[in-house]
Amino acid sequence: MKELMSNRAHQLKLAIFAATGGIGREIVAQAVTAGYDVTAVVRNPSKMSAAVRTVTADLATADAAKLELAISGSDAVLSGLGARSSSEAGVAWRGTQAIVQAMKAVSVRRIVVVSAAPIGTVPSPGRPNPSKHDPGDGFFMRNLLSPLTKLALREHYADLALMEEILRQSGLDWTIVRPPRLTDKPLTGVYRIAYGKNLRRGLFISRANVAHLMLRVLDQPESIKQTIGIAN
Ligand SMILES: NC(=O)c1ccc[n+]([C@@H]2O[C@H](COP(=O)([O-])OP(=O)(O)OC[C@H]3O[C@@H](n4cnc5c(N)ncnc54)[C@H](OP(=O)(O)O)[C@@H]3O)[C@@H](O)[C@H]2O)c1
């Protein structure tokens, strides 16, 4: 599969947003290794260690022309964007909306983003009454962990729920990856996934393996317009 991925990789141009984040850095590293043509879009270029084409853009105040230039000619956009603190919450939906508008302006259709495992049960304006429980969650997750994290991270999760809604309504070829708690463990390429639901007893996943899935789905048309749960 690695060989297949790298054969196709040579033809693909990727625009990678939030390339200096935990997942973003992993996407860039794995994409470069696989031979993709990478443009990294970051708000702070001094944090970039990989030697790839880099565009500077703060997604809280994004300039449309700059985003269009960064995305133009790409085969796909990948985004690890997310608020680093609750005071920054709102950046995921606003930034993704700006990315979506720029993609439409330059006719790029494919986008893969990171959300979070509980978001299927978080209301958003277009989906005010989501399912109370994710079909993949077991008793402990449904009744204890999910309610607690939803309380602690409510601004982050409202931001991600709106980001998901923007993608669902975008008409683009989106895939949303919903990880549980992220770790910095190394890439293994060994993990479970499920379309449209979380994984039973799936409490952790490494950022490296999330990045692996985000690149892998580029070759999987069945992942278009899907949310995907991932876990160890
Ligand atoms: N932590 C968890 O356990 C967990 C679990 C499930 C889902 N998630 C979601 O997964 C996302 C990615 O995880 P991660 O560990 O890679 O997060 P991270 O390291 O905090 O990365 C967030 C990225 O978003 C970028 N960003 C934030 N505001 C921006 C702005 N105004 N303009 C441009 N870029 C901006 C950051 O840029 P800088 O590098 O310049 O700060 C960073 O690259 C999280 O944000 C969260 O929504 C997290």
mmCIF file of C-alpha atoms and ligand atoms in Angstrom:
data_model
loop_
_atom_site.group_PDB
_atom_site.id
_atom_site.type_symbol
_atom_site.label_atom_id
_atom_site.label_comp_id
_atom_site.label_asym_id
_atom_site.label_seq_id
_atom_site.Cartn_x
_atom_site.Cartn_y
_atom_site.Cartn_z
ATOM 1 C CA MET A 1 0.000 0.000 0.000
ATOM 2 C CA LYS A 2 2.922 2.291 0.794
ATOM 3 C CA GLU A 3 4.142 1.853 -2.783
ATOM 4 C CA LEU A 4 0.702 2.582 -4.222
ATOM 5 C CA MET A 5 0.463 5.694 -2.048
ATOM 6 C CA SER A 6 3.826 7.006 -3.149
ATOM 7 C CA ASN A 7 3.198 6.280 -6.869
ATOM 8 C CA ARG A 8 0.071 8.386 -6.736
ATOM 9 C CA ALA A 9 1.702 10.920 -4.428
ATOM 10 C CA HIS A 10 4.055 12.063 -7.179
ATOM 11 C CA GLN A 11 1.121 13.429 -9.111
ATOM 12 C CA LEU A 12 -0.629 15.172 -6.229
ATOM 13 C CA LYS A 13 -0.331 18.729 -4.994
ATOM 14 C CA LEU A 14 -1.464 19.342 -1.432
ATOM 15 C CA ALA A 15 -2.189 22.563 0.465
ATOM 16 C CA ILE A 16 -1.754 21.811 4.179
ATOM 17 C CA PHE A 17 -3.298 24.277 6.646
ATOM 18 C CA ALA A 18 -2.148 24.614 10.271
ATOM 19 C CA ALA A 19 1.058 22.871 9.212
ATOM 20 C CA THR A 20 2.835 23.856 12.456
ATOM 21 C CA GLY A 21 0.293 22.093 14.705
ATOM 22 C CA GLY A 22 0.674 18.613 16.167
ATOM 23 C CA ILE A 23 -1.285 16.893 13.401
ATOM 24 C CA GLY A 24 -0.286 19.435 10.741
ATOM 25 C CA ARG A 25 3.436 18.767 11.265
ATOM 26 C CA GLU A 26 2.789 15.038 10.926
ATOM 27 C CA ILE A 27 0.810 15.522 7.715
ATOM 28 C CA VAL A 28 3.633 17.587 6.218
ATOM 29 C CA ALA A 29 6.331 15.102 7.252
ATOM 30 C CA GLN A 30 4.449 12.072 5.938
ATOM 31 C CA ALA A 31 3.392 13.871 2.740
ATOM 32 C CA VAL A 32 6.977 14.920 1.983
ATOM 33 C CA THR A 33 8.220 11.362 2.631
ATOM 34 C CA ALA A 34 5.540 9.998 0.307
ATOM 35 C CA GLY A 35 6.564 12.407 -2.461
ATOM 36 C CA TYR A 36 3.605 14.796 -2.507
ATOM 37 C CA ASP A 37 4.099 18.355 -3.698
ATOM 38 C CA VAL A 38 3.358 20.304 -0.493
ATOM 39 C CA THR A 39 2.368 23.900 0.178
ATOM 40 C CA ALA A 40 2.194 24.611 3.920
ATOM 41 C CA VAL A 41 -0.100 27.405 5.114
ATOM 42 C CA VAL A 42 0.814 28.695 8.588
ATOM 43 C CA ARG A 43 0.330 31.793 10.683
ATOM 44 C CA ASN A 44 3.866 31.730 12.055
ATOM 45 C CA PRO A 45 6.445 30.664 9.446
ATOM 46 C CA SER A 46 9.301 30.758 11.991
ATOM 47 C CA LYS A 47 7.789 27.550 13.471
ATOM 48 C CA MET A 48 8.164 25.661 10.169
ATOM 49 C CA SER A 49 10.972 23.135 10.213
ATOM 50 C CA ALA A 50 10.170 21.230 7.001
ATOM 51 C CA ALA A 51 11.681 22.663 3.823
ATOM 52 C CA VAL A 52 8.474 23.114 1.803
ATOM 53 C CA ARG A 53 6.782 26.009 0.021
ATOM 54 C CA THR A 54 5.192 28.066 2.809
ATOM 55 C CA VAL A 55 2.441 30.677 2.716
ATOM 56 C CA THR A 56 1.752 32.851 5.775
ATOM 57 C CA ALA A 57 -1.911 33.405 6.657
ATOM 58 C CA ASP A 58 -3.668 33.957 9.979
ATOM 59 C CA LEU A 59 -6.985 32.177 9.551
ATOM 60 C CA ALA A 60 -8.711 34.435 12.098
ATOM 61 C CA THR A 61 -8.250 37.350 9.715
ATOM 62 C CA ALA A 62 -7.593 35.562 6.461
ATOM 63 C CA ASP A 63 -7.031 37.481 3.269
ATOM 64 C CA ALA A 64 -9.096 35.762 0.532
ATOM 65 C CA ALA A 65 -6.620 36.485 -2.269
ATOM 66 C CA LYS A 66 -3.759 34.974 -0.273
ATOM 67 C CA LEU A 67 -5.719 31.801 0.498
ATOM 68 C CA GLU A 68 -6.731 31.457 -3.151
ATOM 69 C CA LEU A 69 -3.104 31.750 -4.198
ATOM 70 C CA ALA A 70 -2.047 29.119 -1.630
ATOM 71 C CA ILE A 71 -4.756 26.671 -2.751
ATOM 72 C CA SER A 72 -4.790 27.315 -6.489
ATOM 73 C CA GLY A 73 -3.612 24.302 -8.497
ATOM 74 C CA SER A 74 -3.862 21.916 -5.538
ATOM 75 C CA ASP A 75 -5.504 18.510 -5.849
ATOM 76 C CA ALA A 76 -6.534 18.549 -2.200
ATOM 77 C CA VAL A 77 -6.536 20.629 0.965
ATOM 78 C CA LEU A 78 -5.783 19.103 4.372
ATOM 79 C CA SER A 79 -6.357 21.017 7.583
ATOM 80 C CA GLY A 80 -5.251 20.409 11.160
ATOM 81 C CA LEU A 81 -6.737 23.741 12.212
ATOM 82 C CA GLY A 82 -8.119 24.085 15.738
ATOM 83 C CA ALA A 83 -8.174 26.593 18.585
ATOM 84 C CA ARG A 84 -5.135 26.370 20.857
ATOM 85 C CA SER A 85 -7.152 27.871 23.755
ATOM 86 C CA SER A 86 -10.800 28.537 24.533
ATOM 87 C CA SER A 87 -10.211 32.247 23.902
ATOM 88 C CA GLU A 88 -9.284 31.323 20.297
ATOM 89 C CA ALA A 89 -12.384 29.132 19.833
ATOM 90 C CA GLY A 90 -14.197 30.142 16.657
ATOM 91 C CA VAL A 91 -11.086 29.911 14.518
ATOM 92 C CA ALA A 92 -11.934 26.403 13.275
ATOM 93 C CA TRP A 93 -15.245 27.419 11.704
ATOM 94 C CA ARG A 94 -14.145 30.876 10.571
ATOM 95 C CA GLY A 95 -10.894 29.592 9.124
ATOM 96 C CA THR A 96 -12.580 26.631 7.453
ATOM 97 C CA GLN A 97 -15.228 28.906 5.976
ATOM 98 C CA ALA A 98 -12.456 31.070 4.503
ATOM 99 C CA ILE A 99 -10.706 27.958 3.141
ATOM 100 C CA VAL A 100 -13.975 26.688 1.613
ATOM 101 C CA GLN A 101 -14.633 30.035 -0.079
ATOM 102 C CA ALA A 102 -11.093 30.121 -1.439
ATOM 103 C CA MET A 103 -11.392 26.528 -2.696
ATOM 104 C CA LYS A 104 -14.587 27.391 -4.542
ATOM 105 C CA ALA A 105 -12.976 30.490 -6.047
ATOM 106 C CA VAL A 106 -10.113 28.434 -7.525
ATOM 107 C CA SER A 107 -12.148 25.262 -8.263
ATOM 108 C CA VAL A 108 -10.455 22.882 -5.818
ATOM 109 C CA ARG A 109 -12.931 20.335 -4.435
ATOM 110 C CA ARG A 110 -11.231 17.889 -2.069
ATOM 111 C CA ILE A 111 -10.760 18.748 1.624
ATOM 112 C CA VAL A 112 -9.900 16.608 4.659
ATOM 113 C CA VAL A 113 -10.112 18.117 8.155
ATOM 114 C CA VAL A 114 -9.738 17.166 11.814
ATOM 115 C CA SER A 115 -12.705 17.420 14.156
ATOM 116 C CA ALA A 116 -13.198 15.475 17.412
ATOM 117 C CA ALA A 117 -14.902 12.247 18.506
ATOM 118 C CA PRO A 118 -17.835 13.819 20.447
ATOM 119 C CA ILE A 119 -18.927 16.221 17.690
ATOM 120 C CA GLY A 120 -21.631 13.940 16.262
ATOM 121 C CA THR A 121 -23.632 14.689 19.413
ATOM 122 C CA VAL A 122 -22.926 18.439 19.612
ATOM 123 C CA PRO A 123 -25.689 20.768 18.327
ATOM 124 C CA SER A 124 -25.004 23.362 15.650
ATOM 125 C CA PRO A 125 -27.401 25.922 14.125
ATOM 126 C CA GLY A 126 -28.205 23.649 11.161
ATOM 127 C CA ARG A 127 -28.514 20.533 13.333
ATOM 128 C CA PRO A 128 -30.003 21.724 16.643
ATOM 129 C CA ASN A 129 -31.015 18.223 17.801
ATOM 130 C CA PRO A 130 -28.226 15.773 16.986
ATOM 131 C CA SER A 131 -28.333 12.176 18.280
ATOM 132 C CA LYS A 132 -27.888 12.075 22.024
ATOM 133 C CA HIS A 133 -25.275 9.316 21.762
ATOM 134 C CA ASP A 134 -22.740 8.408 19.122
ATOM 135 C CA PRO A 135 -23.636 4.909 17.871
ATOM 136 C CA GLY A 136 -20.032 3.762 18.383
ATOM 137 C CA ASP A 137 -19.732 4.865 22.009
ATOM 138 C CA GLY A 138 -20.081 2.349 24.851
ATOM 139 C CA PHE A 139 -21.600 2.860 28.293
ATOM 140 C CA PHE A 140 -18.572 4.572 29.891
ATOM 141 C CA MET A 141 -18.126 7.018 27.003
ATOM 142 C CA ARG A 142 -21.852 7.812 26.685
ATOM 143 C CA ASN A 143 -22.548 8.356 30.335
ATOM 144 C CA LEU A 144 -19.332 9.660 31.824
ATOM 145 C CA LEU A 145 -16.450 10.687 29.579
ATOM 146 C CA SER A 146 -18.372 12.303 26.729
ATOM 147 C CA PRO A 147 -20.645 14.472 28.957
ATOM 148 C CA LEU A 148 -17.623 15.598 31.017
ATOM 149 C CA THR A 149 -15.432 16.537 28.042
ATOM 150 C CA LYS A 150 -18.392 18.249 26.356
ATOM 151 C CA LEU A 151 -18.775 20.421 29.445
ATOM 152 C CA ALA A 152 -15.057 21.186 29.770
ATOM 153 C CA LEU A 153 -14.498 21.868 26.059
ATOM 154 C CA ARG A 154 -17.854 23.360 25.083
ATOM 155 C CA GLU A 155 -16.421 26.377 23.212
ATOM 156 C CA HIS A 156 -14.015 24.149 21.261
ATOM 157 C CA TYR A 157 -16.729 21.651 20.432
ATOM 158 C CA ALA A 158 -19.264 24.308 19.358
ATOM 159 C CA ASP A 159 -16.538 25.643 17.048
ATOM 160 C CA LEU A 160 -15.886 22.188 15.569
ATOM 161 C CA ALA A 161 -19.615 21.430 15.195
ATOM 162 C CA LEU A 162 -20.036 24.613 13.173
ATOM 163 C CA MET A 163 -16.931 23.788 11.146
ATOM 164 C CA GLU A 164 -18.462 20.406 10.290
ATOM 165 C CA GLU A 165 -21.720 22.087 9.303
ATOM 166 C CA ILE A 166 -19.896 24.475 6.972
ATOM 167 C CA LEU A 167 -18.292 21.506 5.249
ATOM 168 C CA ARG A 168 -21.554 19.524 5.025
ATOM 169 C CA GLN A 169 -23.192 22.527 3.358
ATOM 170 C CA SER A 170 -20.203 23.384 1.166
ATOM 171 C CA GLY A 171 -20.947 21.094 -1.778
ATOM 172 C CA LEU A 172 -17.227 20.220 -1.743
ATOM 173 C CA ASP A 173 -15.732 16.724 -1.526
ATOM 174 C CA TRP A 174 -15.070 16.756 2.217
ATOM 175 C CA THR A 175 -13.953 14.144 4.709
ATOM 176 C CA ILE A 176 -14.072 14.829 8.452
ATOM 177 C CA VAL A 177 -11.847 12.767 10.733
ATOM 178 C CA ARG A 178 -13.022 12.581 14.364
ATOM 179 C CA PRO A 179 -10.258 11.469 16.721
ATOM 180 C CA PRO A 180 -10.565 10.852 20.464
ATOM 181 C CA ARG A 181 -7.736 11.994 22.827
ATOM 182 C CA LEU A 182 -4.585 12.711 20.811
ATOM 183 C CA THR A 183 -1.129 11.439 21.763
ATOM 184 C CA ASP A 184 2.377 12.037 20.411
ATOM 185 C CA LYS A 185 3.138 8.349 19.988
ATOM 186 C CA PRO A 186 4.916 7.392 16.752
ATOM 187 C CA LEU A 187 3.315 6.484 13.454
ATOM 188 C CA THR A 188 2.321 2.833 13.256
ATOM 189 C CA GLY A 189 -0.275 2.858 10.472
ATOM 190 C CA VAL A 190 -2.174 0.410 12.682
ATOM 191 C CA TYR A 191 -5.492 1.761 13.931
ATOM 192 C CA ARG A 192 -9.239 1.184 13.694
ATOM 193 C CA ILE A 193 -11.629 3.369 11.706
ATOM 194 C CA ALA A 194 -15.421 3.485 11.363
ATOM 195 C CA TYR A 195 -17.561 5.490 8.967
ATOM 196 C CA GLY A 196 -20.146 7.719 10.658
ATOM 197 C CA LYS A 197 -19.386 6.660 14.216
ATOM 198 C CA ASN A 198 -16.790 6.385 16.948
ATOM 199 C CA LEU A 199 -14.927 3.225 17.929
ATOM 200 C CA ARG A 200 -15.947 1.163 20.940
ATOM 201 C CA ARG A 201 -13.323 1.604 23.712
ATOM 202 C CA GLY A 202 -11.427 3.938 21.369
ATOM 203 C CA LEU A 203 -9.976 6.401 23.855
ATOM 204 C CA PHE A 204 -6.680 7.365 22.191
ATOM 205 C CA ILE A 205 -4.978 7.841 18.840
ATOM 206 C CA SER A 206 -1.636 9.347 17.905
ATOM 207 C CA ARG A 207 -1.417 12.552 15.896
ATOM 208 C CA ALA A 208 0.846 10.650 13.484
ATOM 209 C CA ASN A 209 -1.816 8.025 12.818
ATOM 210 C CA VAL A 210 -4.518 10.693 12.325
ATOM 211 C CA ALA A 211 -2.255 12.318 9.728
ATOM 212 C CA HIS A 212 -1.748 8.900 8.121
ATOM 213 C CA LEU A 213 -5.506 8.441 7.727
ATOM 214 C CA MET A 214 -5.947 11.976 6.358
ATOM 215 C CA LEU A 215 -3.457 11.218 3.590
ATOM 216 C CA ARG A 216 -4.787 7.694 3.033
ATOM 217 C CA VAL A 217 -8.367 8.850 2.348
ATOM 218 C CA LEU A 218 -7.175 10.935 -0.601
ATOM 219 C CA ASP A 219 -7.066 7.631 -2.483
ATOM 220 C CA GLN A 220 -10.469 6.511 -1.206
ATOM 221 C CA PRO A 221 -13.442 8.078 -3.016
ATOM 222 C CA GLU A 222 -15.799 6.263 -0.621
ATOM 223 C CA SER A 223 -14.558 8.645 2.112
ATOM 224 C CA ILE A 224 -16.037 11.678 0.340
ATOM 225 C CA LYS A 225 -18.853 13.377 2.302
ATOM 226 C CA GLN A 226 -18.165 11.091 5.265
ATOM 227 C CA THR A 227 -17.148 11.483 8.879
ATOM 228 C CA ILE A 228 -14.679 8.857 10.042
ATOM 229 C CA GLY A 229 -14.013 7.766 13.607
ATOM 230 C CA ILE A 230 -10.452 6.647 14.332
ATOM 231 C CA ALA A 231 -8.852 5.083 17.416
ATOM 232 C CA ASN A 232 -6.206 2.629 18.540
HETATM 233 N N1 LIG B 1 -5.998 17.538 21.861
HETATM 234 C C1 LIG B 1 -6.779 16.486 21.694
HETATM 235 O O1 LIG B 1 -6.683 15.467 22.402
HETATM 236 C C2 LIG B 1 -7.817 16.520 20.592
HETATM 237 C C3 LIG B 1 -8.702 15.457 20.496
HETATM 238 C C4 LIG B 1 -9.610 15.438 19.434
HETATM 239 C C5 LIG B 1 -9.631 16.472 18.517
HETATM 240 N N2 LIG B 1 -8.764 17.514 18.641
HETATM 241 C C6 LIG B 1 -8.796 18.565 17.595
HETATM 242 O O2 LIG B 1 -7.711 18.330 16.718
HETATM 243 C C7 LIG B 1 -7.115 19.571 16.387
HETATM 244 C C8 LIG B 1 -5.700 19.342 15.963
HETATM 245 O O3 LIG B 1 -4.963 18.780 17.042
HETATM 246 P P1 LIG B 1 -3.448 19.230 17.259
HETATM 247 O O4 LIG B 1 -2.940 18.499 18.427
HETATM 248 O O5 LIG B 1 -2.729 19.163 15.949
HETATM 249 O O6 LIG B 1 -3.686 20.764 17.646
HETATM 250 P P2 LIG B 1 -2.631 21.947 17.751
HETATM 251 O O7 LIG B 1 -1.244 21.408 17.860
HETATM 252 O O8 LIG B 1 -3.140 22.869 18.805
HETATM 253 O O9 LIG B 1 -2.747 22.650 16.316
HETATM 254 C C9 LIG B 1 -3.697 23.609 16.004
HETATM 255 C C10 LIG B 1 -3.240 24.287 14.743
HETATM 256 O O10 LIG B 1 -4.169 25.307 14.395
HETATM 257 C C11 LIG B 1 -3.417 26.462 14.062
HETATM 258 N N3 LIG B 1 -4.155 27.692 14.277
HETATM 259 C C12 LIG B 1 -4.868 28.046 15.374
HETATM 260 N N4 LIG B 1 -5.359 29.291 15.195
HETATM 261 C C13 LIG B 1 -4.935 29.710 13.964
HETATM 262 C C14 LIG B 1 -5.097 30.898 13.221
HETATM 263 N N5 LIG B 1 -5.778 31.957 13.707
HETATM 264 N N6 LIG B 1 -4.530 30.979 11.991
HETATM 265 C C15 LIG B 1 -3.831 29.942 11.482
HETATM 266 N N7 LIG B 1 -3.617 28.795 12.154
HETATM 267 C C16 LIG B 1 -4.162 28.691 13.384
HETATM 268 C C17 LIG B 1 -2.227 26.427 15.000
HETATM 269 O O11 LIG B 1 -1.216 27.306 14.526
HETATM 270 P P3 LIG B 1 0.107 27.609 15.425
HETATM 271 O O12 LIG B 1 0.970 26.397 15.266
HETATM 272 O O13 LIG B 1 0.671 28.831 14.798
HETATM 273 O O14 LIG B 1 -0.363 27.817 16.834
HETATM 274 C C18 LIG B 1 -1.866 24.961 14.901
HETATM 275 O O15 LIG B 1 -1.105 24.747 13.743
HETATM 276 C C19 LIG B 1 -7.282 20.391 17.669
HETATM 277 O O16 LIG B 1 -7.173 21.759 17.399
HETATM 278 C C20 LIG B 1 -8.667 19.984 18.116
HETATM 279 O O17 LIG B 1 -9.630 20.806 17.465
HETATM 280 C C21 LIG B 1 -7.858 17.560 19.653
#
